[in-house]
XYZ file of N, CA and C in Angstrom:
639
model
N -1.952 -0.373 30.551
C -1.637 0.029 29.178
C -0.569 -0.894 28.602
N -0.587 -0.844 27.326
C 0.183 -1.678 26.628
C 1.327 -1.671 25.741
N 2.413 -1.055 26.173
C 3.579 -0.286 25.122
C 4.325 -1.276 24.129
N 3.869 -2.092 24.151
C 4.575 -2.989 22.954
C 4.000 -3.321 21.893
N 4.510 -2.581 20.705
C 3.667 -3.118 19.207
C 4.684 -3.367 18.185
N 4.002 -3.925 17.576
C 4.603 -5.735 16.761
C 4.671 -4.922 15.393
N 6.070 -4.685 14.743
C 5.384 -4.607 13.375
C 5.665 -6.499 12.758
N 5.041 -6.689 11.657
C 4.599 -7.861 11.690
C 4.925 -7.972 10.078
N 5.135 -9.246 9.645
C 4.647 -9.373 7.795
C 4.243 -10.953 7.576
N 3.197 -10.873 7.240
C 2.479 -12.525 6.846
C 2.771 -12.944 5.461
N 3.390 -14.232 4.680
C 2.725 -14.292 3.894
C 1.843 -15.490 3.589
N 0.517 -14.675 3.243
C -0.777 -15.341 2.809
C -0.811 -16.414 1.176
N -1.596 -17.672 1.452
C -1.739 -18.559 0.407
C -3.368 -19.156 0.745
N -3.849 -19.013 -0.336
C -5.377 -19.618 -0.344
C -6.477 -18.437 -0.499
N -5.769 -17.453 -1.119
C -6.469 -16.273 -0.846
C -7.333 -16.365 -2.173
N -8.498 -15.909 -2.179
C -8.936 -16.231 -3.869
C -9.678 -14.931 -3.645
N -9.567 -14.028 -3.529
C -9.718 -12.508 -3.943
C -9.122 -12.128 -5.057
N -9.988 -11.262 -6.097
C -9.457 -10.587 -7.425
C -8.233 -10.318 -7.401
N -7.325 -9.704 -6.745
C -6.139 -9.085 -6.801
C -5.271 -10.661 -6.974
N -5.418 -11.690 -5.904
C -4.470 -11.975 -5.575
C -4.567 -13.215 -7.108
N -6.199 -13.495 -7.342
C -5.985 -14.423 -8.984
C -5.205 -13.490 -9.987
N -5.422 -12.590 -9.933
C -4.702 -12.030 -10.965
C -3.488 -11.922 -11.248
N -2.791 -11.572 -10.038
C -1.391 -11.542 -9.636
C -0.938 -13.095 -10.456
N -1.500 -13.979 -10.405
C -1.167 -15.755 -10.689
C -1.459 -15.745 -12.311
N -2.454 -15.090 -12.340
C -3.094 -15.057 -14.258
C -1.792 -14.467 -14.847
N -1.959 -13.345 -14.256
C -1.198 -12.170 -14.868
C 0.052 -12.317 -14.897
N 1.005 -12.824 -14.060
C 1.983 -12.711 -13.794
C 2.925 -11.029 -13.557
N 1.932 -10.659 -12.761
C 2.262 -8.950 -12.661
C 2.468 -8.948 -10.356
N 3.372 -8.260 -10.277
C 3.112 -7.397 -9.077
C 2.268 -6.695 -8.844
N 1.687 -6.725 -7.685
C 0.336 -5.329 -7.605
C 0.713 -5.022 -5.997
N 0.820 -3.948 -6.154
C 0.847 -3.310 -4.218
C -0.004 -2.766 -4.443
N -0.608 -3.175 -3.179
C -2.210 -2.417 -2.554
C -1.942 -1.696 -1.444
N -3.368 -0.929 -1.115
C -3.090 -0.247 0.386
C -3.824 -0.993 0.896
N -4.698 -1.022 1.936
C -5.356 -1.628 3.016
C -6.601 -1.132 2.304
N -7.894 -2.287 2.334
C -8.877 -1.882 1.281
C -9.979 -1.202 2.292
N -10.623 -0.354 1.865
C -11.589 0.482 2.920
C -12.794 -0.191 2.762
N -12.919 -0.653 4.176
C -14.768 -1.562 3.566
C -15.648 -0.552 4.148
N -17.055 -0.211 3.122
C -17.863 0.533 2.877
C -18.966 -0.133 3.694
N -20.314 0.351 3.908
C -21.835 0.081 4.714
C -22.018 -0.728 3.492
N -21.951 -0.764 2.710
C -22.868 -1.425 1.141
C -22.506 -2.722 1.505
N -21.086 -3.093 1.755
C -20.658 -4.558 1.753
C -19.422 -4.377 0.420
N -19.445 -3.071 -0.346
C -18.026 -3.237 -1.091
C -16.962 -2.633 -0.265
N -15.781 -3.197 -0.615
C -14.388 -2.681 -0.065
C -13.771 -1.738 -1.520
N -13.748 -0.536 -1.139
C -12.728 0.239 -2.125
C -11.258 0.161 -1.782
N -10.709 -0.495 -3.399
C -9.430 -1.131 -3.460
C -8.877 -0.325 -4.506
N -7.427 0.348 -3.585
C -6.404 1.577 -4.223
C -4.779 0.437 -4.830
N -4.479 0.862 -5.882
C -3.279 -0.460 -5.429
C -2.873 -0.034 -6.971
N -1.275 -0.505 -7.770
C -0.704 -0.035 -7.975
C 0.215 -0.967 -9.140
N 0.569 -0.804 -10.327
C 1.553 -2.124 -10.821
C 2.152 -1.174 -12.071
N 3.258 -1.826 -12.328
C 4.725 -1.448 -13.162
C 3.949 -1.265 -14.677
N 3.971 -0.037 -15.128
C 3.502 0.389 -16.561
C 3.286 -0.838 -17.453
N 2.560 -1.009 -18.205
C 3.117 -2.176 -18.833
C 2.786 -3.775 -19.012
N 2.203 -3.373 -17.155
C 1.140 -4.577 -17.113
C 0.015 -5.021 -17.817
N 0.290 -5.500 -19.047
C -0.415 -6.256 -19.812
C -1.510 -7.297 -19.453
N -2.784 -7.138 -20.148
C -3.887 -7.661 -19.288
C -4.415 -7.596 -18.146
N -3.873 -6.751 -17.029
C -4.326 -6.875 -15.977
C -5.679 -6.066 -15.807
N -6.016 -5.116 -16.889
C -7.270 -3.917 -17.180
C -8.362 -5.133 -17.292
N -8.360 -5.525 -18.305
C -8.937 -6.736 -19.169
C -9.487 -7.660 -18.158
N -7.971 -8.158 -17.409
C -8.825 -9.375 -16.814
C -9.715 -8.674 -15.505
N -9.504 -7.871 -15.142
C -10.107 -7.326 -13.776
C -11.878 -6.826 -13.981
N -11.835 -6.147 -15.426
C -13.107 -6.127 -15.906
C -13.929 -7.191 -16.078
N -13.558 -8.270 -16.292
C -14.089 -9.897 -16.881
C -14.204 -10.479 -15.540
N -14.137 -9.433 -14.784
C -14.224 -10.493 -13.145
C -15.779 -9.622 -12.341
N -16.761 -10.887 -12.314
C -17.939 -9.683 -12.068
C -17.993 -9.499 -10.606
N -16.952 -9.839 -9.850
C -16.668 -9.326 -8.217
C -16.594 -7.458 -8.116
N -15.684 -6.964 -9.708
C -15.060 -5.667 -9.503
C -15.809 -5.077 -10.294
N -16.128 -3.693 -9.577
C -17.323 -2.553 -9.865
C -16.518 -1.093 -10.127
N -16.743 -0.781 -11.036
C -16.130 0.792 -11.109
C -14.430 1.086 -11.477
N -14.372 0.577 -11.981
C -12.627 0.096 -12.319
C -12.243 1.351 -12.809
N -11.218 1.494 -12.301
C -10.246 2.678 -12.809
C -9.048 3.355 -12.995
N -8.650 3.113 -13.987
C -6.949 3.334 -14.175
C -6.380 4.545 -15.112
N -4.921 4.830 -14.110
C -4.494 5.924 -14.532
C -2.678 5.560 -14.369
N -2.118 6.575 -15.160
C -0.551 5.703 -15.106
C 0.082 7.391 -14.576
N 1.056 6.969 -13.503
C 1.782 8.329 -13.173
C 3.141 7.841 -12.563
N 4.325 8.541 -12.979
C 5.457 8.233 -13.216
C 5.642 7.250 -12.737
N 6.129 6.273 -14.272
C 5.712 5.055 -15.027
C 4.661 3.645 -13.945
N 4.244 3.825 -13.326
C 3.113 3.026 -12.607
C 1.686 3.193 -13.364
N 0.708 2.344 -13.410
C -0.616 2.182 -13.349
C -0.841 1.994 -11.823
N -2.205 3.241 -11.757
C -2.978 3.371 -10.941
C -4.258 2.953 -11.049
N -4.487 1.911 -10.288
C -5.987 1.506 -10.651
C -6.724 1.391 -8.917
N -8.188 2.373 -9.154
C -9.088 2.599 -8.241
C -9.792 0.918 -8.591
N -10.916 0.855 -7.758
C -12.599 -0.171 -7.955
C -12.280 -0.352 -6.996
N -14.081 -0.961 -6.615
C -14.900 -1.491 -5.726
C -15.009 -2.747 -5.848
N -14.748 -3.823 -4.828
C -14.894 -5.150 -4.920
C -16.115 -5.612 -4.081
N -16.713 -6.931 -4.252
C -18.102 -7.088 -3.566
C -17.178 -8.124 -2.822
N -15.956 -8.898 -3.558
C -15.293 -9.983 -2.273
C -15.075 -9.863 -0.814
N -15.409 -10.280 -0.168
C -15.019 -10.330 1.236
C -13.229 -10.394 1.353
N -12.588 -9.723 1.640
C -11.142 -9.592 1.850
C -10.988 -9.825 3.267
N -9.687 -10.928 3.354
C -9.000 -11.566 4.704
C -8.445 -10.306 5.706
N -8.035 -9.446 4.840
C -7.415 -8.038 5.919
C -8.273 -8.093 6.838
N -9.695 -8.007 6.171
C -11.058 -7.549 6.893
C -11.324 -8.180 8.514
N -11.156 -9.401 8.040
C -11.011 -10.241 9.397
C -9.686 -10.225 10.098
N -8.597 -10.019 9.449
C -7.637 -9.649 10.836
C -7.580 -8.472 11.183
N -7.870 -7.564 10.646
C -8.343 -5.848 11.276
C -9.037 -6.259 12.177
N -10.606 -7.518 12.170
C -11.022 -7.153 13.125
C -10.611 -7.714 14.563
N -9.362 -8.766 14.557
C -8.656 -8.841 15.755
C -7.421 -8.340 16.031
N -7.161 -7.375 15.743
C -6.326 -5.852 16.233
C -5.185 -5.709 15.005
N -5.107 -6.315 13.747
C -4.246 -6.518 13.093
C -4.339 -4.885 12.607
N -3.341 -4.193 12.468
C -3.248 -2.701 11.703
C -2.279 -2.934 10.505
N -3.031 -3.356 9.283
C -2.792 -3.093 7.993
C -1.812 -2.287 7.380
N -0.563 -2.069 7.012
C 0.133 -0.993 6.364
C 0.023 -1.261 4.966
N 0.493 -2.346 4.036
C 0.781 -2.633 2.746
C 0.238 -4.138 2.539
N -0.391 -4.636 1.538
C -0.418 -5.990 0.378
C 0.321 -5.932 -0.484
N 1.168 -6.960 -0.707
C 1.690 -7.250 -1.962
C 1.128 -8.380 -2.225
N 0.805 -8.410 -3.930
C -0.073 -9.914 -4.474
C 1.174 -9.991 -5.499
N 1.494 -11.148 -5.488
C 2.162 -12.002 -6.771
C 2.565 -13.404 -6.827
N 2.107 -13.851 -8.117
C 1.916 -15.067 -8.270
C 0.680 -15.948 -7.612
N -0.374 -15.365 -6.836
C -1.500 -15.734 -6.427
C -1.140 -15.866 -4.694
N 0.040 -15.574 -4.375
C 0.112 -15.047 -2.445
C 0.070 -13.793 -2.259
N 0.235 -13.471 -1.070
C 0.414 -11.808 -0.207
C 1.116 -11.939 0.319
N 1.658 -11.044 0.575
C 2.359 -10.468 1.560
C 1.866 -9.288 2.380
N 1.233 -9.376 3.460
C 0.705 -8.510 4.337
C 1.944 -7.682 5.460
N 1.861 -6.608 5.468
C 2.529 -6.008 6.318
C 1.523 -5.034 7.037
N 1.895 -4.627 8.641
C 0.975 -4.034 9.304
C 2.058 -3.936 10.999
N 0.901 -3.657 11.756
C 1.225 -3.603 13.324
C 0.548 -4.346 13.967
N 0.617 -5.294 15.356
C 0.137 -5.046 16.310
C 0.577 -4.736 17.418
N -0.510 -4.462 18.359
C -0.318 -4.407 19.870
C 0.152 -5.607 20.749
N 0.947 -6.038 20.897
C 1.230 -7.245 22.002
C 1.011 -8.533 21.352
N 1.714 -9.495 22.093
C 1.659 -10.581 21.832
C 0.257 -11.813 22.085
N -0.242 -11.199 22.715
C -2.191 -12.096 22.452
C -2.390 -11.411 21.418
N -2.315 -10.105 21.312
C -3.341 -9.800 19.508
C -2.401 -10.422 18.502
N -1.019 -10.736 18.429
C -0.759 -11.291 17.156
C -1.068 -12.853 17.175
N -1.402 -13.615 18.282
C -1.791 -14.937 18.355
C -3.250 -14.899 17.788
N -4.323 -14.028 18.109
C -5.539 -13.872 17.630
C -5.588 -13.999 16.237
N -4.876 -12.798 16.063
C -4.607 -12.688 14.296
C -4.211 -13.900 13.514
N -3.271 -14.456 14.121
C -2.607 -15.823 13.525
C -3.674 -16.727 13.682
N -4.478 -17.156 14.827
C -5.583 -17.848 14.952
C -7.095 -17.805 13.585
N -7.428 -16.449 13.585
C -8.293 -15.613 12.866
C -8.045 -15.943 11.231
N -6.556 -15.939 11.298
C -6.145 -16.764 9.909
C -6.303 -17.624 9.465
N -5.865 -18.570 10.250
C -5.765 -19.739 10.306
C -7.378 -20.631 9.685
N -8.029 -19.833 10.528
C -9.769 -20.132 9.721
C -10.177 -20.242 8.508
N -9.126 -19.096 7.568
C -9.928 -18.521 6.343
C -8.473 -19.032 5.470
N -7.436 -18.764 5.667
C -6.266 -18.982 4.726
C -5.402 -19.390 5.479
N -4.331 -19.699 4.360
C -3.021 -20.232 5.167
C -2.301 -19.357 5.056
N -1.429 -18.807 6.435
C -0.464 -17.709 6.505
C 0.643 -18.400 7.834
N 1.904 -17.698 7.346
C 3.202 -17.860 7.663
C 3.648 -16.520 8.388
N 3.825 -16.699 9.266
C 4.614 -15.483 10.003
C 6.054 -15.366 9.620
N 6.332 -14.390 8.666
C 7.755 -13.850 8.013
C 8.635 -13.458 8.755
N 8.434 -12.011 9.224
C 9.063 -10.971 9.802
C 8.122 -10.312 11.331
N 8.876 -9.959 12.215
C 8.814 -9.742 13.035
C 9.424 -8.673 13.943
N 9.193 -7.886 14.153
C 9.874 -6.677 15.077
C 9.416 -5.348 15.725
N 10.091 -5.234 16.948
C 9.317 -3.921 17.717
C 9.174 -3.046 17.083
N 8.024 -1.812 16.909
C 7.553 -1.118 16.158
C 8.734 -0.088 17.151
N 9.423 0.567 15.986
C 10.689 2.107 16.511
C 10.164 2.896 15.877
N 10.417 4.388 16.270
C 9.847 5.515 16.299
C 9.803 5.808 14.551
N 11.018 5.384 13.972
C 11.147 5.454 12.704
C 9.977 4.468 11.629
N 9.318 3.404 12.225
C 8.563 2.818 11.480
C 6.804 3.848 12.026
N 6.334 4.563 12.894
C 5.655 5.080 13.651
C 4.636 5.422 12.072
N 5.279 6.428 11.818
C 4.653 6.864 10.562
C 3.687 6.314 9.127
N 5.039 5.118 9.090
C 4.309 4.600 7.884
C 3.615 3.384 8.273
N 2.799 3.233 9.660
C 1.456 2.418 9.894
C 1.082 3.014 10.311
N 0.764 4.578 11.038
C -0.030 5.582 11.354
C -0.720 5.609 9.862
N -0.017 6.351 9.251
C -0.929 6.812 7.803
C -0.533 6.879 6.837
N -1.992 6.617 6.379
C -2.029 6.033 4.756
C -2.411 6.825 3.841
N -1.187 7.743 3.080
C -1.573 8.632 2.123
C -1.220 8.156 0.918
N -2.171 8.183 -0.463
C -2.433 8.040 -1.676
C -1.188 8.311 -2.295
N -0.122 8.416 -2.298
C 0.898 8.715 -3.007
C 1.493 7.329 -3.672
N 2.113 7.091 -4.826
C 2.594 6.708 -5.409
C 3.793 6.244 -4.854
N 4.590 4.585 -5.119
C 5.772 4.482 -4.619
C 6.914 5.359 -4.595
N 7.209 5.775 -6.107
C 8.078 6.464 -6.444
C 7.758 7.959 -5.628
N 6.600 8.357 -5.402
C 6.626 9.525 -4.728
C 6.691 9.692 -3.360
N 6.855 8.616 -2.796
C 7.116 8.486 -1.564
C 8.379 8.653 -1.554
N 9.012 8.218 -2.488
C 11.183 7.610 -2.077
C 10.796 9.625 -2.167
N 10.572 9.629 -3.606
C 11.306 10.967 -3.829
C 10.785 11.832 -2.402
N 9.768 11.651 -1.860
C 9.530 12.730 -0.702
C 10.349 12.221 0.790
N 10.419 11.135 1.268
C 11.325 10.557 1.935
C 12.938 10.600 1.967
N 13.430 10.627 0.606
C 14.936 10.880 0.497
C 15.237 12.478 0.681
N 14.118 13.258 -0.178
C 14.476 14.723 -0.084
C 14.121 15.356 1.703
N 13.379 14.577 2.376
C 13.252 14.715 3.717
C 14.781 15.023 4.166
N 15.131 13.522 4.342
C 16.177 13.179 4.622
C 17.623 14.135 4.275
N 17.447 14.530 3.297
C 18.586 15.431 2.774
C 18.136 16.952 3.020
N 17.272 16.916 3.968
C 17.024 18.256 4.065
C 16.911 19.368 3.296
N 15.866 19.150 2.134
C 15.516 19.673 1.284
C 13.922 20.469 1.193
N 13.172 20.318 2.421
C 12.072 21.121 3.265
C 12.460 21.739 3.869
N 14.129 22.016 4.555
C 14.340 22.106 5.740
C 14.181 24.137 5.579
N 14.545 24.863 6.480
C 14.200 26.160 6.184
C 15.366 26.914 7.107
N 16.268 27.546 6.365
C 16.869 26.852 5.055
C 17.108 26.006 4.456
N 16.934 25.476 3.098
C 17.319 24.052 2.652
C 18.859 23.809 3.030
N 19.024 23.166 2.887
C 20.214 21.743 2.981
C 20.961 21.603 1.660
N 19.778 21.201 0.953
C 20.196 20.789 -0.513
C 19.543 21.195 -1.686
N 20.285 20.590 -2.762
C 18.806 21.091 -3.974
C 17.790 20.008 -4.855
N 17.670 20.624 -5.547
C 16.181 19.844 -6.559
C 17.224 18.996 -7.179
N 18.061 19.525 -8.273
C 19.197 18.749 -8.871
C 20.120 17.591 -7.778
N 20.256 18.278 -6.787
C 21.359 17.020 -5.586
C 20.602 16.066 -5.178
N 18.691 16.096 -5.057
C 18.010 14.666 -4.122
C 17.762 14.030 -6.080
N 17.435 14.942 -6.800
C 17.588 13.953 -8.239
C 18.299 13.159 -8.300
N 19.640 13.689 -7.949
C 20.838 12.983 -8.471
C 21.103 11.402 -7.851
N 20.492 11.895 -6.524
C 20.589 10.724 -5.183
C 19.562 9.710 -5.857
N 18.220 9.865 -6.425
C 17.360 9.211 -6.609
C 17.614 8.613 -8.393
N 18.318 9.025 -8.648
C 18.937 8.685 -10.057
C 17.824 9.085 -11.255
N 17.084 10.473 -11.014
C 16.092 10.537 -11.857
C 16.780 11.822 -12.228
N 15.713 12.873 -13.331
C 16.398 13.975 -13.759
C 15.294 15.299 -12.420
N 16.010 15.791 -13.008
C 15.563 16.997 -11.816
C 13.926 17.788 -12.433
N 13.805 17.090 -13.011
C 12.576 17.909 -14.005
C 11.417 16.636 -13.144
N 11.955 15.554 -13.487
C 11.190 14.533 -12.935
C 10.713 14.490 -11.346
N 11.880 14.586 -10.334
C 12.089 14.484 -9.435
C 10.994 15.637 -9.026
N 10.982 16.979 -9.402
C 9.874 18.148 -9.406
C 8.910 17.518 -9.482
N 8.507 17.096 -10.884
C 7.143 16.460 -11.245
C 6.624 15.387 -9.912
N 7.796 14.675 -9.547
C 6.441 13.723 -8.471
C 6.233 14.376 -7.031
N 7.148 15.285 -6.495
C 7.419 16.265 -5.435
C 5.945 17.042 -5.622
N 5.493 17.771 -6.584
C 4.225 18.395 -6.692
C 3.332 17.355 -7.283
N 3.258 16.050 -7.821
C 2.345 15.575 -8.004
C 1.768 14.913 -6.322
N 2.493 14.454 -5.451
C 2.765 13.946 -3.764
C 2.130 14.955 -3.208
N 2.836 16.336 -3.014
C 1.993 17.577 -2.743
C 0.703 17.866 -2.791
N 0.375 17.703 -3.961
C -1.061 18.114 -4.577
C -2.113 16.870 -3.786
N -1.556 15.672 -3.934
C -2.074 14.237 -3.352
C -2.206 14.767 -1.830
N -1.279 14.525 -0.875
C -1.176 14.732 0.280
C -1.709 16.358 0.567
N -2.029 17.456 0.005
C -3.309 18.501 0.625
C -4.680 18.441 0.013
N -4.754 17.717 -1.115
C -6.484 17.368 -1.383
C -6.701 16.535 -0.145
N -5.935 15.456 0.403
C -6.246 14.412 1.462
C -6.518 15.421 2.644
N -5.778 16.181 3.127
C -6.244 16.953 4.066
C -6.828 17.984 4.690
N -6.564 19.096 3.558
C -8.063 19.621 3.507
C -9.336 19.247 2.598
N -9.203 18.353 2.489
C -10.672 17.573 1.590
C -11.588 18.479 2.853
């Protein structure tokens, strides 16, 4: 058995997948999750950019790779769903043990973050790369109990609804009895307490459709 896993962060250049031209067109940030490839040959792509992003609707429609486009804005982010027919690079380092956590596209690179198992699967991966794009090994470090979680799983929540569910963790604000209040993890997160509610049950609602789906 093999107890050593890598969390890892690449960043990728040569990538010519929708997200990452756009990121260069656009001049916008986009965080993605890890894209789910389907039997059809499309990958459904979840991913995420700062209200505001101008053109990025527009140009993504005008791109006949992306099928089913769909956007929605929730505290202040655009959310945009579709189906891509591109072949995505994740695809091929998933399939030599690479475990996917986050993409970031901007300016036409990535930034891949993920796990692996041991030091031959991250040489594979780096190899596997090496084929299709050019990538740089960034960051590097043993996967601790505290990173465990967020490359185990991948729930649909929103950045901002992550801090807010992560900080109010932390402050023991699930705890039973609470710790703290709605107004004290607001205050910490510098939002108003009305808000801080709003993404707490919008996260909620996200994270039990996901599991009892």
């Amino acid at each position: 058995m093999i107890d050593e896993c890598l969390v890892v962060e690449f960043v990728v250049t040569g990538d010519d997948c929708p997200l990452a031209e756009a990121s260069k067109t656009i001049g916008v940030r986009i965080d993605c999750q890890p894209p789910q490839h389907r039997d059809d040959g499309y990958a459904l792509l979840r991913f995420s950019t700062p209200k505001g992003s101008n053109g990025l609707t527009d140009f993504l429609d005008a791109d006949d790779r992306i099928r089913y486009l769909h956007v929605s804005t929730t505290d202040g982010r655009q959310n945009f769903r579709c189906l891509s027919k591109h072949p995505c690079v994740v695809h091929e380092l998933t399939n030599v043990g690479f475990m996917a956590e986050s993409l970031r596209y901007r300016d036409g690179s990535a930034t891949f973050t993920g796990a692996v198992v041991g030091h031959d699967v991250l040489q594979g991966v780096l190899e596997a790369a090496g084929e299709t794009v050019g990538m740089q090994l960034q960051r590097i470090h043993q996967l601790g109990s505290e990173d465990e979680n967020v490359v185990a799983q991948q729930w649909d929540v929103t950045p901002a609804q992550e801090r807010a569910l992560r900080t109010a963790s932390e402050m023991g604000y699930f705890g039973v009895p609470r710790k703290t209040t709605a107004s004290e993890v607001a205050e910490k997160l510098g939002i108003s307490k009305s808000a801080f509610l709003e993404r707490i049950h919008r996260a909620e609602r996200s994270l039990f459709s996901q599991m009892f789906a």
